[in-house]
PDB file of C-alpha atoms in Angstrom:
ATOM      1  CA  UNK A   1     -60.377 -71.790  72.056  1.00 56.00           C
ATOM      2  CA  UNK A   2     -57.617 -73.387  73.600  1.00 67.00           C
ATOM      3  CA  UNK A   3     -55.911 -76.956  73.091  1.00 86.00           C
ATOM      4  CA  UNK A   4     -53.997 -79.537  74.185  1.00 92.00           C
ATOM      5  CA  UNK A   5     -50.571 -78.153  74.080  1.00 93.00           C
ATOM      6  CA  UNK A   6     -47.540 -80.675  73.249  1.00 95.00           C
ATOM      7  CA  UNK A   7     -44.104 -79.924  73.578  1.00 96.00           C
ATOM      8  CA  UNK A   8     -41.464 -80.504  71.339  1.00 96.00           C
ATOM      9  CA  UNK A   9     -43.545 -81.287  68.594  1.00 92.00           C
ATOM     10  CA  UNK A  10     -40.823 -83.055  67.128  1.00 94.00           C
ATOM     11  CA  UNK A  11     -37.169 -85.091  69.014  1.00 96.00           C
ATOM     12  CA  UNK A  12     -34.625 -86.980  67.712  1.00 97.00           C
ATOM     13  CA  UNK A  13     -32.850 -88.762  70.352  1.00 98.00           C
ATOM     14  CA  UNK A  14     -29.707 -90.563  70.329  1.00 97.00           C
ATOM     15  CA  UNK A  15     -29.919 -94.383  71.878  1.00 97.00           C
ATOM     16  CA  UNK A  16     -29.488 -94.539  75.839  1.00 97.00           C
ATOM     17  CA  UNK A  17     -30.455 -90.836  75.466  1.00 98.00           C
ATOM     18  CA  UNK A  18     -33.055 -89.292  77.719  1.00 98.00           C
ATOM     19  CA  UNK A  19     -36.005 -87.218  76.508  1.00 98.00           C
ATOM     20  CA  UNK A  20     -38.987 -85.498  78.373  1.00 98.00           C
ATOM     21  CA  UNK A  21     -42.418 -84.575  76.731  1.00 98.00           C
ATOM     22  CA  UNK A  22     -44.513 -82.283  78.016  1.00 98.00           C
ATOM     23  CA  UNK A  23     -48.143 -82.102  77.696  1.00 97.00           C
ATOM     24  CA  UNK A  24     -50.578 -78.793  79.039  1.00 96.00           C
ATOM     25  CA  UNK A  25     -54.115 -79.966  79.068  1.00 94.00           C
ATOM     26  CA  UNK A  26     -56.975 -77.417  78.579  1.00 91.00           C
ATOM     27  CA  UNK A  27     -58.123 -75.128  81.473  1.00 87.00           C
ATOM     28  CA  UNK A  28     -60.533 -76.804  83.737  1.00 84.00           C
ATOM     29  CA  UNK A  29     -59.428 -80.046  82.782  1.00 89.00           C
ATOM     30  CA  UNK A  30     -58.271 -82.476  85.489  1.00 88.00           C
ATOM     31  CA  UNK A  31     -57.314 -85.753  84.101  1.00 91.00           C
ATOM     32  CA  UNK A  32     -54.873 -86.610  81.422  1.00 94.00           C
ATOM     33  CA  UNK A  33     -54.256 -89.548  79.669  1.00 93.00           C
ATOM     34  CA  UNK A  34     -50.780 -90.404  77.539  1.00 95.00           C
ATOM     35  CA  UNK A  35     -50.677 -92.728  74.819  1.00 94.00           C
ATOM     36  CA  UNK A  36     -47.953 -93.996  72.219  1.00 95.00           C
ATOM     37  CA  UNK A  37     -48.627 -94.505  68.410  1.00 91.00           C
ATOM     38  CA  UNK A  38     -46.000 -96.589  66.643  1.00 91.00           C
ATOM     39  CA  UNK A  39     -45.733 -96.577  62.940  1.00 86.00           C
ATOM     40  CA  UNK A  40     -48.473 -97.752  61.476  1.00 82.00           C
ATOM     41  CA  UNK A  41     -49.700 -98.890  64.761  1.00 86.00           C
ATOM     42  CA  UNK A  42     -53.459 -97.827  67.062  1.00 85.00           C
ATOM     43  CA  UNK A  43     -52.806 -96.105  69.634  1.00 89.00           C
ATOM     44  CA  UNK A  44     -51.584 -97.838  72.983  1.00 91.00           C
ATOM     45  CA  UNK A  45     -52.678 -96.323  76.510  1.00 91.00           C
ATOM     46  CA  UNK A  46     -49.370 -95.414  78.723  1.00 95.00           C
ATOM     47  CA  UNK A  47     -50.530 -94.084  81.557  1.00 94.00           C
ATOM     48  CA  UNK A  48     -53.452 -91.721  83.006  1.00 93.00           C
ATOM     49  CA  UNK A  49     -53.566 -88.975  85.882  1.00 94.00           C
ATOM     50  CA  UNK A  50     -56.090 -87.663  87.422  1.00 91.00           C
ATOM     51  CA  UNK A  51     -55.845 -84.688  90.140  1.00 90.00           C
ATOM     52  CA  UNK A  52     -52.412 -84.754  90.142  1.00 90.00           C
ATOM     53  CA  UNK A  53     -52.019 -88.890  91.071  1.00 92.00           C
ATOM     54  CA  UNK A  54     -51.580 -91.608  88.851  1.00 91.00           C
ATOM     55  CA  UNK A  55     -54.958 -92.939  88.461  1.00 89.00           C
ATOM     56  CA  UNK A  56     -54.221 -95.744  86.092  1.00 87.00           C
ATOM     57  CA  UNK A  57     -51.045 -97.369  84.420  1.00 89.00           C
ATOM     58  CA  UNK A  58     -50.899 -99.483  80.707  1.00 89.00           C
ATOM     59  CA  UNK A  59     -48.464-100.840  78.864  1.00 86.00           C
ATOM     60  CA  UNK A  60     -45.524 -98.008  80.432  1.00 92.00           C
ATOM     61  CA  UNK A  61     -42.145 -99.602  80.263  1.00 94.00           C
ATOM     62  CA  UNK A  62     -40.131 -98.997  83.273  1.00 94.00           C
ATOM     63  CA  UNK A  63     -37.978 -96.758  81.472  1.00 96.00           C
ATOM     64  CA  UNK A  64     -40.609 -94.192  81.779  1.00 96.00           C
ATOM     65  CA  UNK A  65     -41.904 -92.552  84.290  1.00 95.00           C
ATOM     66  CA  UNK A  66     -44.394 -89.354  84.684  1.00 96.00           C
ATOM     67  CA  UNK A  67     -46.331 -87.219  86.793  1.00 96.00           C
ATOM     68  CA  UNK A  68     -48.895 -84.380  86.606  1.00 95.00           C
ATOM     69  CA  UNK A  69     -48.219 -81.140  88.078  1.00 95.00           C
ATOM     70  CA  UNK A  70     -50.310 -78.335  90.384  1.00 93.00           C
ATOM     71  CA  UNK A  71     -50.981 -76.707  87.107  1.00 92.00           C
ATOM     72  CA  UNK A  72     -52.156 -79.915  85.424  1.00 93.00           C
ATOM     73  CA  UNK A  73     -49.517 -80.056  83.338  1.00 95.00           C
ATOM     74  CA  UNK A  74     -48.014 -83.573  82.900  1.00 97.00           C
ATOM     75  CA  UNK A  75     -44.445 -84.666  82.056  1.00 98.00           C
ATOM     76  CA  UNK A  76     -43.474 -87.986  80.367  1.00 98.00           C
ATOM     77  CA  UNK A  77     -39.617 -88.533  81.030  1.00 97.00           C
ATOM     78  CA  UNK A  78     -37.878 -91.424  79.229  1.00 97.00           C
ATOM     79  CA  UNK A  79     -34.867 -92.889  80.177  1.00 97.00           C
ATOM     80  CA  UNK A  80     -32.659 -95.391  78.209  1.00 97.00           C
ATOM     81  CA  UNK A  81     -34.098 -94.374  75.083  1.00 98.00           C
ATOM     82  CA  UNK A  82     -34.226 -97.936  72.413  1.00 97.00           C
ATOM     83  CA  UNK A  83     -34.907 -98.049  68.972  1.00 97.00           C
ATOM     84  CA  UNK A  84     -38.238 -98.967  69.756  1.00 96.00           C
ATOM     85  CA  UNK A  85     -39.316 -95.815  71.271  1.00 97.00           C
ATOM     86  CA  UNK A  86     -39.636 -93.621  68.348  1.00 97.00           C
ATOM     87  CA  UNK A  87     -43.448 -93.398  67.683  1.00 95.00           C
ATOM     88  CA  UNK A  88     -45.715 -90.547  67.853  1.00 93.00           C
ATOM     89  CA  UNK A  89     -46.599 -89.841  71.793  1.00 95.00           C
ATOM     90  CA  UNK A  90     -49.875 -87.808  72.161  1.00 92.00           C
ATOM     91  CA  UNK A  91     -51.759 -86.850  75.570  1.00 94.00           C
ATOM     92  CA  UNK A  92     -55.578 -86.288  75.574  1.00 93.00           C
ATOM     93  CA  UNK A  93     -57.384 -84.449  78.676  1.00 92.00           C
ATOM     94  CA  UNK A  94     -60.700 -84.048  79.822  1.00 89.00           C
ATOM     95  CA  UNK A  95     -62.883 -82.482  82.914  1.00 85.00           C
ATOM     96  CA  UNK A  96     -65.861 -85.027  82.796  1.00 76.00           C
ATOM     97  CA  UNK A  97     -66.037 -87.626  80.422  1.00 70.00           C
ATOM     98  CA  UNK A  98     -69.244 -87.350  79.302  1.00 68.00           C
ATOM     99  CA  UNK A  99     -68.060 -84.766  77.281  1.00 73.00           C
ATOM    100  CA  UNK A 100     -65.535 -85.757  75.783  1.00 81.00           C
ATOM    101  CA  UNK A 101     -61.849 -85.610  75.563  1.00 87.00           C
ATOM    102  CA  UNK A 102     -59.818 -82.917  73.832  1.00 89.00           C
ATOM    103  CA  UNK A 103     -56.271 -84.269  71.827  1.00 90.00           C
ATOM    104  CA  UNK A 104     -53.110 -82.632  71.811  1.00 90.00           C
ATOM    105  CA  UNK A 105     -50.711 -83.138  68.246  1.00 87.00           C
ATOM    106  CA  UNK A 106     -48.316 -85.312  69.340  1.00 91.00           C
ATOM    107  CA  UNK A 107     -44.889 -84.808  70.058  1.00 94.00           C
ATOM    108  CA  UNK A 108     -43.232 -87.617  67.162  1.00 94.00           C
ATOM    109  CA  UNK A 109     -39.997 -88.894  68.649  1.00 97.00           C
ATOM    110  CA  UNK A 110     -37.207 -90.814  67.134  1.00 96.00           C
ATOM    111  CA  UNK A 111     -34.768 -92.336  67.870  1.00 97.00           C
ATOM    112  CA  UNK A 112     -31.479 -92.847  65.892  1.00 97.00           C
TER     113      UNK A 112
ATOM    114  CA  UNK B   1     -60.396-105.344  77.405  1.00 75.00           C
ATOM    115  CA  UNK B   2     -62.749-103.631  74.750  1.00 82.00           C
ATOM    116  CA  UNK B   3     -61.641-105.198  71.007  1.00 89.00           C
ATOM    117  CA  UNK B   4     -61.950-102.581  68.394  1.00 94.00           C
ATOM    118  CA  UNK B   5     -62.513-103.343  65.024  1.00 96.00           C
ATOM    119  CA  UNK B   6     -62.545-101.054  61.645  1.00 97.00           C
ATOM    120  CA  UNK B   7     -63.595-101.361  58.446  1.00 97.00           C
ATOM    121  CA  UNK B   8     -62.058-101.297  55.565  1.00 97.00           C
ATOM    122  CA  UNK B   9     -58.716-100.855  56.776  1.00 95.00           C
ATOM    123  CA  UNK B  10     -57.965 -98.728  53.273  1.00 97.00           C
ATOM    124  CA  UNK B  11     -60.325 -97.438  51.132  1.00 98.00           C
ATOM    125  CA  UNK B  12     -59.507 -95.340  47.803  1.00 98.00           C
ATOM    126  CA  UNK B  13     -62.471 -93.340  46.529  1.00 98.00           C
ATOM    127  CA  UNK B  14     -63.372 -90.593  43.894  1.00 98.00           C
ATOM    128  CA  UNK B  15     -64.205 -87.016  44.853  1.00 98.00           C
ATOM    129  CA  UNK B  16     -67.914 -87.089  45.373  1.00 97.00           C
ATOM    130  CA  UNK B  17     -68.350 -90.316  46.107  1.00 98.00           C
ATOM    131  CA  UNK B  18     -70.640 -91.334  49.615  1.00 98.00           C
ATOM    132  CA  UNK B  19     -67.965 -92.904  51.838  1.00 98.00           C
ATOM    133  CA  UNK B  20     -68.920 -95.591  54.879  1.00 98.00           C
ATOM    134  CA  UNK B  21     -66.082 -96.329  57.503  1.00 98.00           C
ATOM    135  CA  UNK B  22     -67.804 -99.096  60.081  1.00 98.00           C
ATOM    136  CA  UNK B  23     -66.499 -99.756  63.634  1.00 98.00           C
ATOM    137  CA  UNK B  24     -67.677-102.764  66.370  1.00 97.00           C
ATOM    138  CA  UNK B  25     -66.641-103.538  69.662  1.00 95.00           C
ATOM    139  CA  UNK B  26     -67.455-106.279  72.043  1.00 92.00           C
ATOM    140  CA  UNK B  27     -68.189-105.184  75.154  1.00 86.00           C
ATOM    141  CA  UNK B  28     -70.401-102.499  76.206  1.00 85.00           C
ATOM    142  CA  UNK B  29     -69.200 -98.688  76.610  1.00 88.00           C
ATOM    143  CA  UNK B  30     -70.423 -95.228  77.570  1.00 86.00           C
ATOM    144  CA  UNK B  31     -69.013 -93.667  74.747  1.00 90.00           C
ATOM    145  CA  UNK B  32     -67.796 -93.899  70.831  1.00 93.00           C
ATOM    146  CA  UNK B  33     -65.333 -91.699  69.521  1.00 93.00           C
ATOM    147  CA  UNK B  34     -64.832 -91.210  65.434  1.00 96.00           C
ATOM    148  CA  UNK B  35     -61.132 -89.307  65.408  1.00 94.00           C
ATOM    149  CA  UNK B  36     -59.752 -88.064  62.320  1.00 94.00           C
ATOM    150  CA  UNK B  37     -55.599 -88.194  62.036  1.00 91.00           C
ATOM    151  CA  UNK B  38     -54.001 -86.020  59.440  1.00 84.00           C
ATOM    152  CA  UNK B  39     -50.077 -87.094  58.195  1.00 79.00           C
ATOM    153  CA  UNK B  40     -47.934 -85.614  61.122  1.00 73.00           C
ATOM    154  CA  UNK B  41     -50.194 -87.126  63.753  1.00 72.00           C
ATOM    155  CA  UNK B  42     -52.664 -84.548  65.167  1.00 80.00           C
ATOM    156  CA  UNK B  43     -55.958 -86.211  65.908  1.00 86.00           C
ATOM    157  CA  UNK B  44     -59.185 -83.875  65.554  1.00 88.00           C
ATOM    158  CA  UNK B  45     -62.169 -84.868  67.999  1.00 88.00           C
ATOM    159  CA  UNK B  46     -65.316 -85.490  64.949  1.00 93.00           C
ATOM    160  CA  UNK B  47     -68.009 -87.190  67.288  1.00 92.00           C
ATOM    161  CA  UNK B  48     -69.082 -88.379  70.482  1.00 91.00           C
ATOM    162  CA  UNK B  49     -71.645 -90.704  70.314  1.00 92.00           C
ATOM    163  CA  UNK B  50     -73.616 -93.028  73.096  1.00 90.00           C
ATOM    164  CA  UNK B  51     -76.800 -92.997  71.070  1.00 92.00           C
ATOM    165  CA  UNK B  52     -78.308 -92.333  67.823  1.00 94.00           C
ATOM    166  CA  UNK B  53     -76.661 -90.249  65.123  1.00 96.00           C
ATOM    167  CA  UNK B  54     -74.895 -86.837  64.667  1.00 95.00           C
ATOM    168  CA  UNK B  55     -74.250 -84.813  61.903  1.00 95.00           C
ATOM    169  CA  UNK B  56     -71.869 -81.999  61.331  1.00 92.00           C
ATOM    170  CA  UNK B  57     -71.404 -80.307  57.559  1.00 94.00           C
ATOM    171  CA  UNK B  58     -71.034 -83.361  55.637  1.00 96.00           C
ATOM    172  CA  UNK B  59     -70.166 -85.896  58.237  1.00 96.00           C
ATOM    173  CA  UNK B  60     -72.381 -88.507  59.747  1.00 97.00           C
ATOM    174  CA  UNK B  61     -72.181 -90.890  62.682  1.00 97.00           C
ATOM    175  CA  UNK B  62     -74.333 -93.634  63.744  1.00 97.00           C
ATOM    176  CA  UNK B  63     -74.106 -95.949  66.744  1.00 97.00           C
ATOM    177  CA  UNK B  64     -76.586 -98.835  67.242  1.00 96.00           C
ATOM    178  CA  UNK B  65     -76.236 -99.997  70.833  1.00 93.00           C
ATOM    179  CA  UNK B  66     -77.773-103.334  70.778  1.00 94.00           C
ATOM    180  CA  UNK B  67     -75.518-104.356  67.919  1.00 95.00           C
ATOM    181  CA  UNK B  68     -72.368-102.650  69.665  1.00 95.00           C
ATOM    182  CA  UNK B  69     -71.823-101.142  65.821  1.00 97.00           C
ATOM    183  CA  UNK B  70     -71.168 -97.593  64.250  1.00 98.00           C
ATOM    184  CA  UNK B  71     -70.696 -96.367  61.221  1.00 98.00           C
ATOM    185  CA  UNK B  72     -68.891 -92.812  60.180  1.00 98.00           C
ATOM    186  CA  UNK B  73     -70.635 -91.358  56.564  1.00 98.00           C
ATOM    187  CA  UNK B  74     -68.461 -89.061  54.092  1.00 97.00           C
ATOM    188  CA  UNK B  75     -70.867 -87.461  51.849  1.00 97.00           C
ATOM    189  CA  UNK B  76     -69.889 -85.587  48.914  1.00 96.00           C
ATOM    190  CA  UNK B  77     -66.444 -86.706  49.515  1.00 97.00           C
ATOM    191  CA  UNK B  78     -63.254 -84.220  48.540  1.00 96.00           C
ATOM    192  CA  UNK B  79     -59.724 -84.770  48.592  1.00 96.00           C
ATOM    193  CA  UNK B  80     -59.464 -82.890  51.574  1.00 94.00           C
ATOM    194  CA  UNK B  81     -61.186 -85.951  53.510  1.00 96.00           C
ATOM    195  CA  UNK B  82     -58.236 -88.197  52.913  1.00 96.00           C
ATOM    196  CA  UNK B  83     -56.840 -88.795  56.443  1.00 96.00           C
ATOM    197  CA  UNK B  84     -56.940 -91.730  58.846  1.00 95.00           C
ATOM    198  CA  UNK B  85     -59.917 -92.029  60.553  1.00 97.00           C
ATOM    199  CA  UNK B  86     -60.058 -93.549  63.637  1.00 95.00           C
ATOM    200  CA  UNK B  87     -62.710 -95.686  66.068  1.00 96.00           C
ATOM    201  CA  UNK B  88     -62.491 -94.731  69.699  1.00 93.00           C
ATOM    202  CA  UNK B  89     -64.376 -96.621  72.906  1.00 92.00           C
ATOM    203  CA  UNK B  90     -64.537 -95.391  76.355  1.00 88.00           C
ATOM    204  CA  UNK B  91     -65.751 -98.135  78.340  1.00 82.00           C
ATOM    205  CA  UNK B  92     -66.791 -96.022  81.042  1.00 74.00           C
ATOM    206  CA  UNK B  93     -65.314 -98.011  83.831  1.00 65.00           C
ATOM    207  CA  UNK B  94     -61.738 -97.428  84.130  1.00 63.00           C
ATOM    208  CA  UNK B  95     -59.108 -94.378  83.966  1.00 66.00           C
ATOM    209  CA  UNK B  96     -57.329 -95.731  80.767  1.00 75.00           C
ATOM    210  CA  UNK B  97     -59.301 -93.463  78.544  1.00 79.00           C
ATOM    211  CA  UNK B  98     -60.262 -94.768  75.040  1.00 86.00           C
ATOM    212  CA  UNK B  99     -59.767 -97.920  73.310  1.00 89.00           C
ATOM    213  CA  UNK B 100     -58.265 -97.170  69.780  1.00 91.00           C
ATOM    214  CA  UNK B 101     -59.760 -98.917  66.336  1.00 93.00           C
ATOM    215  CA  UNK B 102     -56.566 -99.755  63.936  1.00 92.00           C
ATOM    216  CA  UNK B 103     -57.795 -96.713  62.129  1.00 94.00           C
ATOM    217  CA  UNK B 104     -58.986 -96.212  57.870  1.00 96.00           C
ATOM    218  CA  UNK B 105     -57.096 -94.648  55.688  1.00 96.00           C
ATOM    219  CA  UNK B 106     -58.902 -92.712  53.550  1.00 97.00           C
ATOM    220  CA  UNK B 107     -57.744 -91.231  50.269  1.00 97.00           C
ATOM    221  CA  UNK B 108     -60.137 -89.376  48.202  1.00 97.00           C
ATOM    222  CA  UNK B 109     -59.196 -88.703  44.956  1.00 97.00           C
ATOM    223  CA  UNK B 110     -59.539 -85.853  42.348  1.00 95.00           C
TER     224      UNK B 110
END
């Protein structure tokens, strides 16, 4: 069956660099949520989209923005890239979520 | 916000042993996850739970709704197991998806 597609699966970014993560959800599934794993670190909720609009926003520094497409498909772009940043960044979709979500593996970016 | 705790926060175990991973939150939810993380990050879906238990191969999953509790059972446990496994809420309400436990890691050894 298909999965939550992530792209790159791995970055390394230069400081002040910019980077873009990409994240294909699985057919039929409308909402998707982004979230950023530092080392060693739970997960922390970035930002969520649902039908193509932003349908909620969490702790997303300014320096990143992102937006779901017609095909679902949702883009995290990072600007201004800090030390900070590098953690693992995984998205997570779902149609209804009563059943569930489905998790993509991560695109792990760092920054050097 | 829904607090998320896990315990133990490490556990080290022989092969075979009967493993118990416990999760509690504090306000009420529609959902509990149990994740399993493998070094390199990709997170596997193990349960859903709003009620009950579940079973699959040698996994089990309880919730207990009044106590706002779960636990995640490892029988028969192999090294294959070891992994960070991971406590999940969806509180229903809003569009932020789950709440993440800090996660156990597991090691199971030979």
């Amino acid at each position: 069956a298909a999965g939550v597609i992530q792209s790159p699966r791995h970055l390394i970014k230069e400081k002040r660099e910019t980077a873009t993560l990409k994240c294909y959800p699985i057919p039929r599934h409308d909402t998707v949520y982004w979230y950023q794993q530092g080392p060693g670190q739970d997960p922390q909720f970035l930002i969520s989209f649902y039908e193509k609009m932003q349908s909620d926003k969490g702790s997303i520094p300014d320096r990143f923005s992102a937006q779901q497409f017609s095909d679902y498909h949702s883009e995290l772009n990072m600007s201004s890239l800090e030390l900070g940043d590098s953690a693992l960044y995984f998205c997570a979709s779902s149609g209804d979520r009563h059943y569930g979500y489905t998790f993509g593996s991560g695109t792990r970016l760092t920054v050097v | 916000k829904n607090e998320v705790e896990q315990s133990p926060q490490n556990l080290t175990a022989q092969e075979g042993e009967f493993i118990t991973i416990n999760c509690s939150y504090s306000v009420g939810i529609s959902a509990l996850h149990w994740l399993q993380q493998h070094p390199g990050g990709g997170i596997v879906s193990l349960f859903m739970l709003s009620s009950g238990k579940k079973k699959h191969g040698r996994l089990i999953a309880t919730i207990n709704i009044q106590e706002k509790h779960s636990s995640l059972h490892i029988t028969a446990s192999h090294p294959r197991d070891s992994a960070v496994y991971i406590c999940a809420v969806d509180s229903g309400g809003g569009a932020d998806g789950l709440t993440f436990g800090k996660g156990t890691h597991l090691i199971i050894q030979p």
